[in-house]
XYZ file of C-alpha atoms in Angstrom:
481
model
C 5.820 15.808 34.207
C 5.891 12.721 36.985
C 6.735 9.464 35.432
C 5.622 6.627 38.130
C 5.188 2.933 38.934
C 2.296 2.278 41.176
C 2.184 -1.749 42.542
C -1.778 -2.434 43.935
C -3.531 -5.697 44.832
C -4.698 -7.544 42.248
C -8.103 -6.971 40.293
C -11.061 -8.897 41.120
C -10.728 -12.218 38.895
C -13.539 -11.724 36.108
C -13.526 -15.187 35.669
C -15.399 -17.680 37.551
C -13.468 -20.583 37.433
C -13.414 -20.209 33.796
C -16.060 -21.311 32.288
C -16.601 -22.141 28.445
C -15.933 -19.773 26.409
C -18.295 -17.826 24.333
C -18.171 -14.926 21.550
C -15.524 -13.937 19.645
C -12.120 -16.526 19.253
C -9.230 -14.876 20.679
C -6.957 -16.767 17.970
C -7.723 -18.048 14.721
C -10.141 -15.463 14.734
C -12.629 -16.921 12.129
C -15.734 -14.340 12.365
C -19.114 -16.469 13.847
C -21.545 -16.376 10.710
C -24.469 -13.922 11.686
C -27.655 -15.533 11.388
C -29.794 -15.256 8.766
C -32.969 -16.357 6.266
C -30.687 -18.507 4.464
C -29.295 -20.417 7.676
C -30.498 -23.705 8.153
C -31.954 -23.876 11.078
C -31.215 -26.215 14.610
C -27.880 -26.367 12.775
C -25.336 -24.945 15.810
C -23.788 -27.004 17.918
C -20.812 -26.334 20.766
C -17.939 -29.153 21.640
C -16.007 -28.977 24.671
C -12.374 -30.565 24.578
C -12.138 -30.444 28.333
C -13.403 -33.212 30.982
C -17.071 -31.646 32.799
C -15.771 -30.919 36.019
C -15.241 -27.856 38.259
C -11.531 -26.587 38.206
C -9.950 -25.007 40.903
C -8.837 -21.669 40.184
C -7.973 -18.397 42.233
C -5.037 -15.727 41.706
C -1.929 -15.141 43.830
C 0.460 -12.101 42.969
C 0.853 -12.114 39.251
C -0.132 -15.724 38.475
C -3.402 -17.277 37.848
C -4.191 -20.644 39.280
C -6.005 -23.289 37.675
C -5.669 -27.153 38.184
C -2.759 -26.926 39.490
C -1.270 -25.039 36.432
C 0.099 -21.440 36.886
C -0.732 -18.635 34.004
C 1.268 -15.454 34.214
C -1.443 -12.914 35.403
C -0.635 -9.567 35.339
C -2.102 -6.373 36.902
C -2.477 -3.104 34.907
C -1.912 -1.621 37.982
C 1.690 -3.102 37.899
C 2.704 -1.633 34.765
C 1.103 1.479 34.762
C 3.594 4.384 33.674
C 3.667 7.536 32.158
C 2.737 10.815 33.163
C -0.153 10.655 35.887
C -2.204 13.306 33.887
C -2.620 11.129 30.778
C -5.762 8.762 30.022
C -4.011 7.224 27.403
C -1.352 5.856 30.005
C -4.205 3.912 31.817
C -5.230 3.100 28.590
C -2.446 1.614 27.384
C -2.313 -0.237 30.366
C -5.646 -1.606 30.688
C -4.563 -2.962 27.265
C -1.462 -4.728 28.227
C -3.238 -6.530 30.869
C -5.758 -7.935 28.344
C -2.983 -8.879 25.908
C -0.870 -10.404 28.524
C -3.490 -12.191 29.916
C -5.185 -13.395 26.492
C -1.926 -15.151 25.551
C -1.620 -16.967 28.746
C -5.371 -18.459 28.312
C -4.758 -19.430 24.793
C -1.621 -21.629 26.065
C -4.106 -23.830 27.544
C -5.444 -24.620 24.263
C -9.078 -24.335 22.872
C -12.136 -24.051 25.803
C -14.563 -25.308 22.692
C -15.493 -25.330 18.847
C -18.644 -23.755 17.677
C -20.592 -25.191 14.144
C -22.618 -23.740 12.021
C -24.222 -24.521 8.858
C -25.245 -21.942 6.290
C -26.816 -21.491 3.080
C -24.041 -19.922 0.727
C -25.515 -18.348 -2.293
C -23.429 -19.995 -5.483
C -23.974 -19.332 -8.838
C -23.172 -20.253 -12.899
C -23.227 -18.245 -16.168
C -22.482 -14.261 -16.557
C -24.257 -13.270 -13.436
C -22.058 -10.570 -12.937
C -20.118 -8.178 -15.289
C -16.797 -5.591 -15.055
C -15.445 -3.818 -17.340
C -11.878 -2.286 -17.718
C -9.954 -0.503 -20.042
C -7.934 -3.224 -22.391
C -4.620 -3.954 -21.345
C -1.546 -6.066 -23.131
C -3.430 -9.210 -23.110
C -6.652 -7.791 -24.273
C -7.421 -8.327 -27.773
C -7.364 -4.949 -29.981
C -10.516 -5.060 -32.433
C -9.821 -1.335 -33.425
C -7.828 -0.159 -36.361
C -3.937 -1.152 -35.889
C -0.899 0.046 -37.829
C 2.215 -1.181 -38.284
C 5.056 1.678 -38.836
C 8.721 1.222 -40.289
C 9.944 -0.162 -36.859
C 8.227 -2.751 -37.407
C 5.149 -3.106 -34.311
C 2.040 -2.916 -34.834
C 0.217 0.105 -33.172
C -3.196 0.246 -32.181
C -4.841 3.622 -33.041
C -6.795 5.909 -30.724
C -8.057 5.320 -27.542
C -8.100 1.967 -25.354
C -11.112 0.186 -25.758
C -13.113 -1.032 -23.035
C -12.857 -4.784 -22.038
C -16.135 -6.430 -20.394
C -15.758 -9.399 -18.287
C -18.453 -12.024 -16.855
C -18.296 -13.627 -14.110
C -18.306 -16.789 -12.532
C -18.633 -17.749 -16.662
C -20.870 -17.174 -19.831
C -24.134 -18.077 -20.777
C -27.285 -17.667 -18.873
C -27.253 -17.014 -14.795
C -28.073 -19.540 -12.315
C -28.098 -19.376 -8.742
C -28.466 -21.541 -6.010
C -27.654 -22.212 -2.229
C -24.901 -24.661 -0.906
C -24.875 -25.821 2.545
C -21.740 -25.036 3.972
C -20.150 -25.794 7.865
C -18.296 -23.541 9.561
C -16.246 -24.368 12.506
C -15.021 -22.053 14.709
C -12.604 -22.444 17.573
C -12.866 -20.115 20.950
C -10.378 -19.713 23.572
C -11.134 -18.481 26.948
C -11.281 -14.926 27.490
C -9.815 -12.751 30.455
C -12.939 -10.322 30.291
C -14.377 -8.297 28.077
C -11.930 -6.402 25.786
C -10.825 -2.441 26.848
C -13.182 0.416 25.252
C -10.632 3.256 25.734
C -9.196 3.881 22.088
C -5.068 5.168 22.297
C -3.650 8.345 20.510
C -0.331 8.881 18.762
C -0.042 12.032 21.210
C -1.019 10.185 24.235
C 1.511 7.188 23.824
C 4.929 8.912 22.613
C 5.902 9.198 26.571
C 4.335 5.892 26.954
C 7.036 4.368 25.073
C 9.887 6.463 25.539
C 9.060 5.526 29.742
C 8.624 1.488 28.161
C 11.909 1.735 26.630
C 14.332 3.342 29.495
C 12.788 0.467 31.856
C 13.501 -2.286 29.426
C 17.378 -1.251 28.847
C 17.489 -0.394 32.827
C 16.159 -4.094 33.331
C 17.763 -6.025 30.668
C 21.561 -4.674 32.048
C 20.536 -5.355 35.900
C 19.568 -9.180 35.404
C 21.037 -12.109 33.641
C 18.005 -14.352 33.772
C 14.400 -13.111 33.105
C 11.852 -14.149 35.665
C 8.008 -14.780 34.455
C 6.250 -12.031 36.470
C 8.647 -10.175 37.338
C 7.218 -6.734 37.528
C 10.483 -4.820 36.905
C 10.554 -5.981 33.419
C 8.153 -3.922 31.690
C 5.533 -5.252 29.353
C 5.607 -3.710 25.880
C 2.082 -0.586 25.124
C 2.266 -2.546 22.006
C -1.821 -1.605 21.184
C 0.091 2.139 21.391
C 0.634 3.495 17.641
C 4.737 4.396 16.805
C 5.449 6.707 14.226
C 9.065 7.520 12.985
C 9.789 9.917 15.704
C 10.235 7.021 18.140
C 12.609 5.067 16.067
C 14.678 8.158 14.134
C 16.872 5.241 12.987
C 14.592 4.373 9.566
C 15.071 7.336 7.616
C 19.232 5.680 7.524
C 18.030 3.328 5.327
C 14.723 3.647 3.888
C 12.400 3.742 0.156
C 9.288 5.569 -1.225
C 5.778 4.567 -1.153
C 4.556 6.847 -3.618
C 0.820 6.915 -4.922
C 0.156 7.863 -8.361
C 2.056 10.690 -9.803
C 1.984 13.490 -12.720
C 4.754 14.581 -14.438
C 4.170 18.352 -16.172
C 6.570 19.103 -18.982
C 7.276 21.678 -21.667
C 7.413 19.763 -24.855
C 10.014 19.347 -27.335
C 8.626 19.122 -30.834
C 10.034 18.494 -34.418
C 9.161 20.640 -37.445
C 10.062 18.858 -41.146
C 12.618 16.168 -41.980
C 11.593 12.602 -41.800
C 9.929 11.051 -39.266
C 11.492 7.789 -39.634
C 15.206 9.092 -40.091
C 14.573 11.465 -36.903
C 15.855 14.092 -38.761
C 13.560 17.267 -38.229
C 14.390 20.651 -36.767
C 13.646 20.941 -32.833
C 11.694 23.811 -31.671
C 10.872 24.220 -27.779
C 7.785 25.456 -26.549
C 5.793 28.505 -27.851
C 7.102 31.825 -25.736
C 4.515 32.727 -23.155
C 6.649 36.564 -22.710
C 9.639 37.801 -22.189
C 11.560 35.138 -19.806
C 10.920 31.993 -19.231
C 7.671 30.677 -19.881
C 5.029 30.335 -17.342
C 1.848 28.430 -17.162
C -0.559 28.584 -13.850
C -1.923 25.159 -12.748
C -3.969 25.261 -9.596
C -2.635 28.276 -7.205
C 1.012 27.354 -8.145
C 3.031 29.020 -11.638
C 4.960 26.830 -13.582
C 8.096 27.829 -14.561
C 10.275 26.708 -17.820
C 12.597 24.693 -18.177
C 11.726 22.672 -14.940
C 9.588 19.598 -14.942
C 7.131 19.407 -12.162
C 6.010 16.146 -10.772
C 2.685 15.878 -8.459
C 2.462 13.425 -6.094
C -1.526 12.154 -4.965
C 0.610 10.865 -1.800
C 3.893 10.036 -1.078
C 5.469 8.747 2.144
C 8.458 6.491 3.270
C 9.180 3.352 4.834
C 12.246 1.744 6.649
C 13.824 -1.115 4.366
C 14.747 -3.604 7.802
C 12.776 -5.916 9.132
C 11.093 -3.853 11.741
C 10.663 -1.050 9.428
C 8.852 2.150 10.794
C 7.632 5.211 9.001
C 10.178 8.007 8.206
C 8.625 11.498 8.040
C 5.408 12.089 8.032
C 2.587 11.154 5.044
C 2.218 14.131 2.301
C -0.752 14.287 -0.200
C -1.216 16.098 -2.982
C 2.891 17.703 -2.885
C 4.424 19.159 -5.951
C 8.177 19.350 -7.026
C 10.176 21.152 -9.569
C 12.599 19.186 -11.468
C 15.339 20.170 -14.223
C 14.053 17.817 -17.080
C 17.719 16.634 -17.346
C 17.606 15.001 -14.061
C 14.598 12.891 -14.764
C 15.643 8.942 -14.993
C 12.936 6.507 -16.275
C 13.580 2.362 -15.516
C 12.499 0.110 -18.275
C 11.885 -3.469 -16.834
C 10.956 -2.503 -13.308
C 8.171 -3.686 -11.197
C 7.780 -2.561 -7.559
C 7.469 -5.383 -4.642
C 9.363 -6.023 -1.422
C 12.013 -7.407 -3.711
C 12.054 -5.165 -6.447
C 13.081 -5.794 -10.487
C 15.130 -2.108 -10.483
C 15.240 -2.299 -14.395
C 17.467 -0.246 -16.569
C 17.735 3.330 -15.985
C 17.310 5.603 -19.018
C 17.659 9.399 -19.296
C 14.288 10.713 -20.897
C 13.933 12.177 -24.103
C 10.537 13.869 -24.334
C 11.059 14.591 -28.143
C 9.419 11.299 -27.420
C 6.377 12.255 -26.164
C 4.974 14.394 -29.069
C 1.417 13.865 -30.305
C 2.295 12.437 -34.237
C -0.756 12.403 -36.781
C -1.622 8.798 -38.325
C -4.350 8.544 -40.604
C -7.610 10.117 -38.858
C -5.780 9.152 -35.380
C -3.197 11.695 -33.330
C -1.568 10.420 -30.433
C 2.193 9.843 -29.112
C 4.657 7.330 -30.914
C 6.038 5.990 -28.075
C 9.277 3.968 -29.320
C 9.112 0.154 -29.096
C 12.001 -0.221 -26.276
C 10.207 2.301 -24.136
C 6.828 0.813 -24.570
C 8.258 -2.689 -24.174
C 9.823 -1.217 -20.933
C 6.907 0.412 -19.298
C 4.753 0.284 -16.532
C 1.696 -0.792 -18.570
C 3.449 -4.197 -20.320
C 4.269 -7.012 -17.985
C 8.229 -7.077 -17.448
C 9.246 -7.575 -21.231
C 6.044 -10.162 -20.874
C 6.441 -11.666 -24.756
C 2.405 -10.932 -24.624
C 2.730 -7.589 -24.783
C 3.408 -6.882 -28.331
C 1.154 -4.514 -29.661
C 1.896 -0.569 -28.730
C -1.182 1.161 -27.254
C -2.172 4.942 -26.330
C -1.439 4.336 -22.486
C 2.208 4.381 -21.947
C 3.212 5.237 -18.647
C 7.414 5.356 -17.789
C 8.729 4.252 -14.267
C 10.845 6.853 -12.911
C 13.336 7.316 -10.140
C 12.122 9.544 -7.142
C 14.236 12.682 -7.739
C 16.368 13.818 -5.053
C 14.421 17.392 -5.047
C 11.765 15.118 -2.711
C 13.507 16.776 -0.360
C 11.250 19.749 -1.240
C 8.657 17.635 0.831
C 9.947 16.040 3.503
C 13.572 16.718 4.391
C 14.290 13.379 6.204
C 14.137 11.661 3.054
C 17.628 12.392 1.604
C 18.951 8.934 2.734
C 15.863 7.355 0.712
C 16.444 4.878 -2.308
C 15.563 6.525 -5.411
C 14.717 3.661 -7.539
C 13.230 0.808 -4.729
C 9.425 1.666 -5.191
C 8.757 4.464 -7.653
C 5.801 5.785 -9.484
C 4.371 5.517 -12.616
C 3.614 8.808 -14.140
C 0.938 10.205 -16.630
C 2.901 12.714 -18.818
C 1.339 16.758 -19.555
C 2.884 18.742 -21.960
C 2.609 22.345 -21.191
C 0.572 23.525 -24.120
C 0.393 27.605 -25.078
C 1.175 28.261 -21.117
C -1.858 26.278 -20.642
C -2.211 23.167 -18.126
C -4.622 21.105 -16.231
C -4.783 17.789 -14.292
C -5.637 14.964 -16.279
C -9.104 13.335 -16.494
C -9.167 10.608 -14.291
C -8.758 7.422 -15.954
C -12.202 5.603 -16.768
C -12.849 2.192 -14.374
C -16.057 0.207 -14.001
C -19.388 0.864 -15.934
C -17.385 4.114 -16.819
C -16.161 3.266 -19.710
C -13.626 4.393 -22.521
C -14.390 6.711 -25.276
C -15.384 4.747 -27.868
C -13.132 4.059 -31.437
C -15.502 5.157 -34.308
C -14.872 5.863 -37.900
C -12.799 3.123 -38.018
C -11.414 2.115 -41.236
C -7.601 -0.344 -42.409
C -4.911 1.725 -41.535
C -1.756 1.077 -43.763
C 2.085 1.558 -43.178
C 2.629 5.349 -42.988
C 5.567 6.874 -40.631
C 8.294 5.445 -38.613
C 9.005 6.262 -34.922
C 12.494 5.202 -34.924
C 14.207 7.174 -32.409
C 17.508 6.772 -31.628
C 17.999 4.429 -28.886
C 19.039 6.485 -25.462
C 22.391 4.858 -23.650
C 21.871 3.173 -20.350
C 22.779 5.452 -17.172
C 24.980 4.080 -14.175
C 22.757 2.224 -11.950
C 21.232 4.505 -9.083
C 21.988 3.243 -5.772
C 20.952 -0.472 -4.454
């Protein structure tokens, strides 16, 4: 494969004398309204900063001329390199020309500012609706129970929450005039058409990044236009096989996630003393039990956890990707080694919360009154995904808890770059399964929009019944940083 610098004459300049610019802003890139029935018309109007007058203006080597003021110019010619039998090497350069060249116009400040007046549609009243399903700081009008811990628990499924929009009452609408100023730069020519592939620009960089070491340790000084100092294929896309170095230090960017389990459930004894007899799930044959979800078997004891998508990022400042992107991946997990965090939220700068071993005794479907649903505990609710991070308006326990939980180490099973990942940086939410009579299935997706929620009937008071006073689980040792 022939790697290769080629040096030609410069291209024809596109520009005559550079006139004012029209079309798309190269910089503050405000979008020019579209006309339309609503626009008001005779409304546009250009300004010019610059004196009427025709510049001067011609190229020399790699500089462009105008006035009397020199603009770094460069060639794609000049920087063309890669191997020859590539399109996305000319590609790539025909795009570092425009960059290159873009940037230098733009130092000379703005060629003009377009105006525009428009007819924005406004409006008042409940013009427009949404609906969701109630979250902590939605009010509950359902039946709600208050057990021997003390919190009140609403009972059976979330209702659905309408809102109305821009505000209540009857809908008005009307037009505002609105101006909208837009400010254009020059422009070099028109913008490449070729499109760049991953495939196409791996050598592309690995050439862009030999030149720049073999440059940066031959001078002391950089020189403007200096065509041994390579420009950067930066329109080229990178993926984590260019820049190995991420997957040292990196975190997951997991989608929305499943956790399968085989339940744990409790037969007599008292519900509020926790004292009942433990029996594990119902045998499916001899061995282990087995359920069949999909085209994979489940095996007991081990937890599985389903991933929509799952990939991982680089935690510096010039983060990259590490690995490649996964959907819909499945791991097996001993149930032991599954860590929940009460109190986290995932950002850049994460709250990691308190890690937890889980107890899915916890889980277990309890009958109150006409209503059967898990009893989550109050410091695990309090500590969930769905409450804001121990938000004092989240005080009533729904039927939508869903844990935080470390990423297991047994990712590995997907991607075996990620062992240096951390664990608890940005981690999923999961929607728990039991694995019911070797029986399983995905879960229903969960009802958005004009979908929905099943809808609370029969209600009727609920009074004081049971307890869900589990014993509080010791904190772990923090996982990692």
């Amino acid at each position: 494969m022939t790697i290769f610098v080629v040096k030609m004459v410069p291209a024809i300049l596109l520009l005559s004398c550079l006139p004012t610019a029209w079309g798309n802003p190269l910089f503050n890139r405000a979008t020019t309204p579209k006309a339309s029935d609503s626009q008001v018309p005779s409304s546009e109007s250009l300004t010019s900063p610059r004196p009427s007058g025709e510049p001067t203006c011609y190229t020399s080597s790699q500089w462009l001329v105008i006035s009397g003021t020199s603009l770094f110019w460069p060639t794609s010619t000049d920087y063309l390199y890669g191997p020859t039998d590539n399109p996305d090497v000319d590609c790539a350069a025909q795009w570092m020309q425009y960059d290159a060249r873009s940037s230098e116009l733009e130092s000379l400040g703005p060629a003009a500012t377009s105006t525009l007046t428009e007819l924005i549609p406004t409006s008042t009243g409940a013009c427009t609706t949404s609906s969701h399903l109630e979250r902590y700081y939605d009010t509950h009008t359902g039946p709600v129970t208050t057990l021997c811990d003390g919190h009140a628990r609403a009972l059976g499924p979330r209702e659905t929450i309408t809102d109305y929009y821009p505000g209540t009452g009857p809908c008005s609408t009307f037009y505002v005039p609105t101006t909208i100023t837009t400010t254009l730069y020059h422009l070099p020519s028109a913008s490449p058409t070729c499109e760049l592939h991953l495939e196409g620009c791996k050598a592309v960089w690995e050439t862009y990044k030999s030149r720049s070491l073999a440059y940066e340790s031959s001078i002391s000084v950089s020189i403007p236009g200096d065509t041994s100092s390579p420009l950067a294929p930066n329109r080229c896309p990178m993926t984590a096989r260019e820049r190995p170095e991420q997957c040292r230090s990196c975190h997951f960017l997991p989608d929305t996630a499943t956790l399968f389990y085989w339940p744990v459930t409790t037969a007599g004894g008292d519900l509020c003393a926790q004292n009942g007899t433990t029996i594990h799930a119902t045998p499916t044959g001899d061995g282990p039990n087995t359920a069949v979800l999909g085209d994979q078997t489940l095996v007991s004891p081990s937890a599985y956890i389903f991933f929509t998508s799952i990939y991982a990022w680089g935690n510096s400042h010039r983060a990259g990707q590490c690995g490649a992107y996964h959907e819909n991946k499945m791991i097996s997990v001993h149930p032991t080694s599954i860590t929940s965090r009460r109190g986290h939220r995932n950002a850049r700068y994460p709250i990691r919360g308190t890690a937890f071993p889980f107890n899915f005794a916890e889980f277990l479907p309890q009958t109150v009154g006409n209503y059967t649903q898990p009893l989550i505990p109050w410091p695990q609710y309090f500590g969930g995904s769905q409450c804001g991070v121990y938000d004092s308006a989240c005080t009533l326990v729904r039927d939508d808890y869903l844990p935080f939980i470390d990423v297991p180490g047994e990712v590995t099973q997907i991607d075996a770059k990620w062992e240096s990942c951390d664990q608890s940086w940005y981690i999923p939410a999961v929607t728990l399964v039991p694995i019911v009579d070797g029986t399983v299935s995905f879960p229903s997706p969960t009802p958005t929009g004009d979908q929905g929620a099943e809808e609370v009937r029969g209600v009727e008071e609920a009074v004081p019944q049971y307890s869900v006073g589990a014993p509080t689980p010791t904190p772990t040792a923090s996982l990692g940083w």
